[in-house]
């Protein structure tokens, strides 16, 4: 399965991956509206971690056996058997945050959408042609590719 891989040596800490993620998951799909009218700051489904001089985007790894799915008490967190994408069925989420606690990579954060609790995690922009974070990265610090296990 294709996944997003970070290349820390190329990351310049611009946070454009976060911006593109927010816009891709907004109602309007418009930069200005997403930030000014929809007030979506802080809702990126990946987060740039920085320890200068290096910085890297941390996002869901879409694990083969995801702990977040196993720990979800409502069945909201699922792994698509065809694509391998781990995502949340937001209408089923009860906000218990066992997915947040269960993720060994810290790639899921508590969030809110329309007054309801929702986990913020990468879904590889599953309803688009590819991840917005990768498309918007000016240095190709994020790549979307398939790799062999152990590679």
PDB file of C-alpha atoms in Angstrom:
ATOM      1  CA  UNK A   1       0.000   0.000   0.000  1.00  0.00           C
ATOM      2  CA  UNK A   2       1.146   3.524  -0.710  1.00  0.00           C
ATOM      3  CA  UNK A   3       1.874   5.607   2.372  1.00  0.00           C
ATOM      4  CA  UNK A   4       3.209   9.058   3.192  1.00  0.00           C
ATOM      5  CA  UNK A   5       6.867   9.009   4.179  1.00  0.00           C
ATOM      6  CA  UNK A   6       8.708  11.941   5.714  1.00  0.00           C
ATOM      7  CA  UNK A   7      12.175  13.014   4.600  1.00  0.00           C
ATOM      8  CA  UNK A   8      13.386  15.177   7.505  1.00  0.00           C
ATOM      9  CA  UNK A   9      16.499  16.384   5.680  1.00  0.00           C
ATOM     10  CA  UNK A  10      14.231  18.210   3.192  1.00  0.00           C
ATOM     11  CA  UNK A  11      11.735  19.696   5.661  1.00  0.00           C
ATOM     12  CA  UNK A  12      12.176  23.443   6.123  1.00  0.00           C
ATOM     13  CA  UNK A  13       9.532  23.741   8.851  1.00  0.00           C
ATOM     14  CA  UNK A  14       7.131  25.804   6.728  1.00  0.00           C
ATOM     15  CA  UNK A  15       4.019  23.922   7.939  1.00  0.00           C
ATOM     16  CA  UNK A  16       2.478  24.046   4.446  1.00  0.00           C
ATOM     17  CA  UNK A  17       1.637  20.363   4.819  1.00  0.00           C
ATOM     18  CA  UNK A  18      -0.582  21.299   7.781  1.00  0.00           C
ATOM     19  CA  UNK A  19      -2.182  24.169   5.858  1.00  0.00           C
ATOM     20  CA  UNK A  20      -2.937  21.978   2.831  1.00  0.00           C
ATOM     21  CA  UNK A  21      -4.353  19.260   5.089  1.00  0.00           C
ATOM     22  CA  UNK A  22      -6.698  21.713   6.799  1.00  0.00           C
ATOM     23  CA  UNK A  23      -7.944  23.097   3.483  1.00  0.00           C
ATOM     24  CA  UNK A  24      -8.442  19.595   2.028  1.00  0.00           C
ATOM     25  CA  UNK A  25     -10.635  18.624   4.986  1.00  0.00           C
ATOM     26  CA  UNK A  26     -12.597  21.882   5.109  1.00  0.00           C
ATOM     27  CA  UNK A  27     -16.153  22.293   3.833  1.00  0.00           C
ATOM     28  CA  UNK A  28     -15.164  25.048   1.397  1.00  0.00           C
ATOM     29  CA  UNK A  29     -11.842  23.602   0.134  1.00  0.00           C
ATOM     30  CA  UNK A  30     -10.729  27.241   0.033  1.00  0.00           C
ATOM     31  CA  UNK A  31      -7.717  28.574   1.959  1.00  0.00           C
ATOM     32  CA  UNK A  32      -9.224  31.894   2.999  1.00  0.00           C
ATOM     33  CA  UNK A  33     -12.599  30.458   3.972  1.00  0.00           C
ATOM     34  CA  UNK A  34     -11.081  27.510   5.852  1.00  0.00           C
ATOM     35  CA  UNK A  35      -8.982  29.816   8.020  1.00  0.00           C
ATOM     36  CA  UNK A  36     -11.207  32.870   8.373  1.00  0.00           C
ATOM     37  CA  UNK A  37     -14.787  31.615   8.165  1.00  0.00           C
ATOM     38  CA  UNK A  38     -14.602  27.969   9.176  1.00  0.00           C
ATOM     39  CA  UNK A  39     -12.035  28.655  11.915  1.00  0.00           C
ATOM     40  CA  UNK A  40     -10.134  25.418  11.329  1.00  0.00           C
ATOM     41  CA  UNK A  41      -6.720  26.421  12.683  1.00  0.00           C
ATOM     42  CA  UNK A  42      -5.162  23.595  14.646  1.00  0.00           C
ATOM     43  CA  UNK A  43      -7.175  20.866  12.930  1.00  0.00           C
ATOM     44  CA  UNK A  44      -4.492  19.446  10.647  1.00  0.00           C
ATOM     45  CA  UNK A  45      -4.446  15.673  10.601  1.00  0.00           C
ATOM     46  CA  UNK A  46      -0.677  15.666  10.749  1.00  0.00           C
ATOM     47  CA  UNK A  47       1.629  17.765  12.874  1.00  0.00           C
ATOM     48  CA  UNK A  48       5.102  19.122  12.225  1.00  0.00           C
ATOM     49  CA  UNK A  49       7.444  18.215  15.050  1.00  0.00           C
ATOM     50  CA  UNK A  50      10.556  20.301  15.276  1.00  0.00           C
ATOM     51  CA  UNK A  51      13.849  19.904  17.014  1.00  0.00           C
ATOM     52  CA  UNK A  52      16.003  22.310  15.130  1.00  0.00           C
ATOM     53  CA  UNK A  53      17.835  21.976  12.870  1.00  0.00           C
ATOM     54  CA  UNK A  54      15.527  19.070  11.917  1.00  0.00           C
ATOM     55  CA  UNK A  55      11.758  19.036  11.617  1.00  0.00           C
ATOM     56  CA  UNK A  56       9.439  16.322  10.370  1.00  0.00           C
ATOM     57  CA  UNK A  57       5.729  15.843   9.735  1.00  0.00           C
ATOM     58  CA  UNK A  58       4.190  13.113  11.887  1.00  0.00           C
ATOM     59  CA  UNK A  59       1.096  11.393  10.516  1.00  0.00           C
ATOM     60  CA  UNK A  60      -0.757   8.101  10.751  1.00  0.00           C
ATOM     61  CA  UNK A  61       1.242   5.108   9.567  1.00  0.00           C
ATOM     62  CA  UNK A  62      -1.845   3.061   8.602  1.00  0.00           C
ATOM     63  CA  UNK A  63      -0.481   0.079  10.523  1.00  0.00           C
ATOM     64  CA  UNK A  64      -1.053  -3.506   9.422  1.00  0.00           C
ATOM     65  CA  UNK A  65      -2.613  -4.268  12.826  1.00  0.00           C
ATOM     66  CA  UNK A  66      -3.681  -0.826  14.115  1.00  0.00           C
ATOM     67  CA  UNK A  67      -4.036  -0.483  17.885  1.00  0.00           C
ATOM     68  CA  UNK A  68      -6.394   2.458  17.395  1.00  0.00           C
ATOM     69  CA  UNK A  69      -8.898   0.220  15.596  1.00  0.00           C
ATOM     70  CA  UNK A  70      -8.572  -2.560  18.172  1.00  0.00           C
ATOM     71  CA  UNK A  71      -9.088  -0.107  21.038  1.00  0.00           C
ATOM     72  CA  UNK A  72     -12.051   1.787  19.579  1.00  0.00           C
ATOM     73  CA  UNK A  73     -15.064   1.000  21.783  1.00  0.00           C
ATOM     74  CA  UNK A  74     -17.666   2.316  19.341  1.00  0.00           C
ATOM     75  CA  UNK A  75     -16.342   0.784  16.126  1.00  0.00           C
ATOM     76  CA  UNK A  76     -15.770   4.243  14.665  1.00  0.00           C
ATOM     77  CA  UNK A  77     -12.098   3.659  13.853  1.00  0.00           C
ATOM     78  CA  UNK A  78     -11.784   1.213  10.977  1.00  0.00           C
ATOM     79  CA  UNK A  79      -9.263  -0.101   8.496  1.00  0.00           C
ATOM     80  CA  UNK A  80     -10.519  -0.353   4.925  1.00  0.00           C
ATOM     81  CA  UNK A  81      -9.849  -3.954   3.858  1.00  0.00           C
ATOM     82  CA  UNK A  82      -9.330  -2.962   0.214  1.00  0.00           C
ATOM     83  CA  UNK A  83      -7.111   0.121   0.541  1.00  0.00           C
ATOM     84  CA  UNK A  84      -5.560  -0.437   3.975  1.00  0.00           C
ATOM     85  CA  UNK A  85      -6.434   3.132   4.992  1.00  0.00           C
ATOM     86  CA  UNK A  86      -7.231   3.585   8.677  1.00  0.00           C
ATOM     87  CA  UNK A  87      -9.901   6.230   9.203  1.00  0.00           C
ATOM     88  CA  UNK A  88     -12.648   7.326  11.571  1.00  0.00           C
ATOM     89  CA  UNK A  89     -16.344   7.098  10.840  1.00  0.00           C
ATOM     90  CA  UNK A  90     -16.960  10.382  12.602  1.00  0.00           C
ATOM     91  CA  UNK A  91     -20.687   9.866  13.133  1.00  0.00           C
ATOM     92  CA  UNK A  92     -19.906   6.827  15.334  1.00  0.00           C
ATOM     93  CA  UNK A  93     -17.164   8.428  17.472  1.00  0.00           C
ATOM     94  CA  UNK A  94     -18.070   8.869  21.153  1.00  0.00           C
ATOM     95  CA  UNK A  95     -14.931  10.809  22.111  1.00  0.00           C
ATOM     96  CA  UNK A  96     -13.436   8.213  24.460  1.00  0.00           C
ATOM     97  CA  UNK A  97      -9.980   8.818  22.908  1.00  0.00           C
ATOM     98  CA  UNK A  98      -8.797   5.209  23.228  1.00  0.00           C
ATOM     99  CA  UNK A  99      -7.495   5.637  19.681  1.00  0.00           C
ATOM    100  CA  UNK A 100      -5.326   8.540  20.847  1.00  0.00           C
ATOM    101  CA  UNK A 101      -3.925   6.531  23.741  1.00  0.00           C
ATOM    102  CA  UNK A 102      -3.465   3.400  21.619  1.00  0.00           C
ATOM    103  CA  UNK A 103      -1.432   4.982  18.821  1.00  0.00           C
ATOM    104  CA  UNK A 104       2.252   4.184  19.456  1.00  0.00           C
ATOM    105  CA  UNK A 105       3.362   6.999  17.138  1.00  0.00           C
ATOM    106  CA  UNK A 106       1.375   9.879  18.617  1.00  0.00           C
ATOM    107  CA  UNK A 107      -0.270  10.403  15.241  1.00  0.00           C
ATOM    108  CA  UNK A 108      -3.842  10.831  16.546  1.00  0.00           C
ATOM    109  CA  UNK A 109      -4.988  13.887  18.477  1.00  0.00           C
ATOM    110  CA  UNK A 110      -8.332  14.754  20.085  1.00  0.00           C
ATOM    111  CA  UNK A 111     -10.370  17.209  18.063  1.00  0.00           C
ATOM    112  CA  UNK A 112     -13.833  18.555  17.482  1.00  0.00           C
ATOM    113  CA  UNK A 113     -16.049  19.004  14.451  1.00  0.00           C
ATOM    114  CA  UNK A 114     -19.448  20.700  14.579  1.00  0.00           C
ATOM    115  CA  UNK A 115     -19.462  20.374  18.363  1.00  0.00           C
ATOM    116  CA  UNK A 116     -18.769  16.628  18.274  1.00  0.00           C
ATOM    117  CA  UNK A 117     -15.569  14.896  19.336  1.00  0.00           C
ATOM    118  CA  UNK A 118     -13.499  13.525  16.463  1.00  0.00           C
ATOM    119  CA  UNK A 119      -9.966  12.177  16.335  1.00  0.00           C
ATOM    120  CA  UNK A 120      -7.621  14.175  14.131  1.00  0.00           C
ATOM    121  CA  UNK A 121      -5.618  11.669  12.087  1.00  0.00           C
ATOM    122  CA  UNK A 122      -4.408  11.301   8.552  1.00  0.00           C
ATOM    123  CA  UNK A 123      -6.803   9.504   6.223  1.00  0.00           C
ATOM    124  CA  UNK A 124      -4.508   9.881   3.190  1.00  0.00           C
ATOM    125  CA  UNK A 125      -7.176  12.219   1.753  1.00  0.00           C
ATOM    126  CA  UNK A 126      -8.992   9.020   0.806  1.00  0.00           C
ATOM    127  CA  UNK A 127     -11.678  10.844  -1.136  1.00  0.00           C
ATOM    128  CA  UNK A 128      -9.145  12.742  -3.263  1.00  0.00           C
ATOM    129  CA  UNK A 129      -6.510  11.712  -5.781  1.00  0.00           C
ATOM    130  CA  UNK A 130      -3.730  11.808  -3.199  1.00  0.00           C
ATOM    131  CA  UNK A 131      -2.655  13.376   0.070  1.00  0.00           C
ATOM    132  CA  UNK A 132      -2.870  17.168   0.069  1.00  0.00           C
ATOM    133  CA  UNK A 133       0.152  17.408   2.385  1.00  0.00           C
ATOM    134  CA  UNK A 134       2.354  15.736  -0.204  1.00  0.00           C
ATOM    135  CA  UNK A 135       0.998  17.797  -3.100  1.00  0.00           C
ATOM    136  CA  UNK A 136       1.589  21.036  -1.187  1.00  0.00           C
ATOM    137  CA  UNK A 137       5.105  20.352   0.082  1.00  0.00           C
ATOM    138  CA  UNK A 138       7.502  22.646  -1.810  1.00  0.00           C
ATOM    139  CA  UNK A 139      10.629  20.602  -0.968  1.00  0.00           C
ATOM    140  CA  UNK A 140       9.218  17.102  -1.384  1.00  0.00           C
ATOM    141  CA  UNK A 141       9.874  16.476   2.302  1.00  0.00           C
ATOM    142  CA  UNK A 142       6.811  14.240   2.128  1.00  0.00           C
ATOM    143  CA  UNK A 143       6.473  11.539  -0.496  1.00  0.00           C
ATOM    144  CA  UNK A 144       3.561   9.204  -1.243  1.00  0.00           C
ATOM    145  CA  UNK A 145       4.912   5.861  -2.361  1.00  0.00           C
ATOM    146  CA  UNK A 146       4.900   2.148  -1.824  1.00  0.00           C
ATOM    147  CA  UNK A 147       7.882   0.609  -0.088  1.00  0.00           C
ATOM    148  CA  UNK A 148       8.876  -2.945   0.671  1.00  0.00           C
ATOM    149  CA  UNK A 149       8.687  -4.032   4.303  1.00  0.00           C
ATOM    150  CA  UNK A 150      11.982  -3.311   6.016  1.00  0.00           C
ATOM    151  CA  UNK A 151      13.047  -0.891   3.279  1.00  0.00           C
TER     152      UNK A 151
END
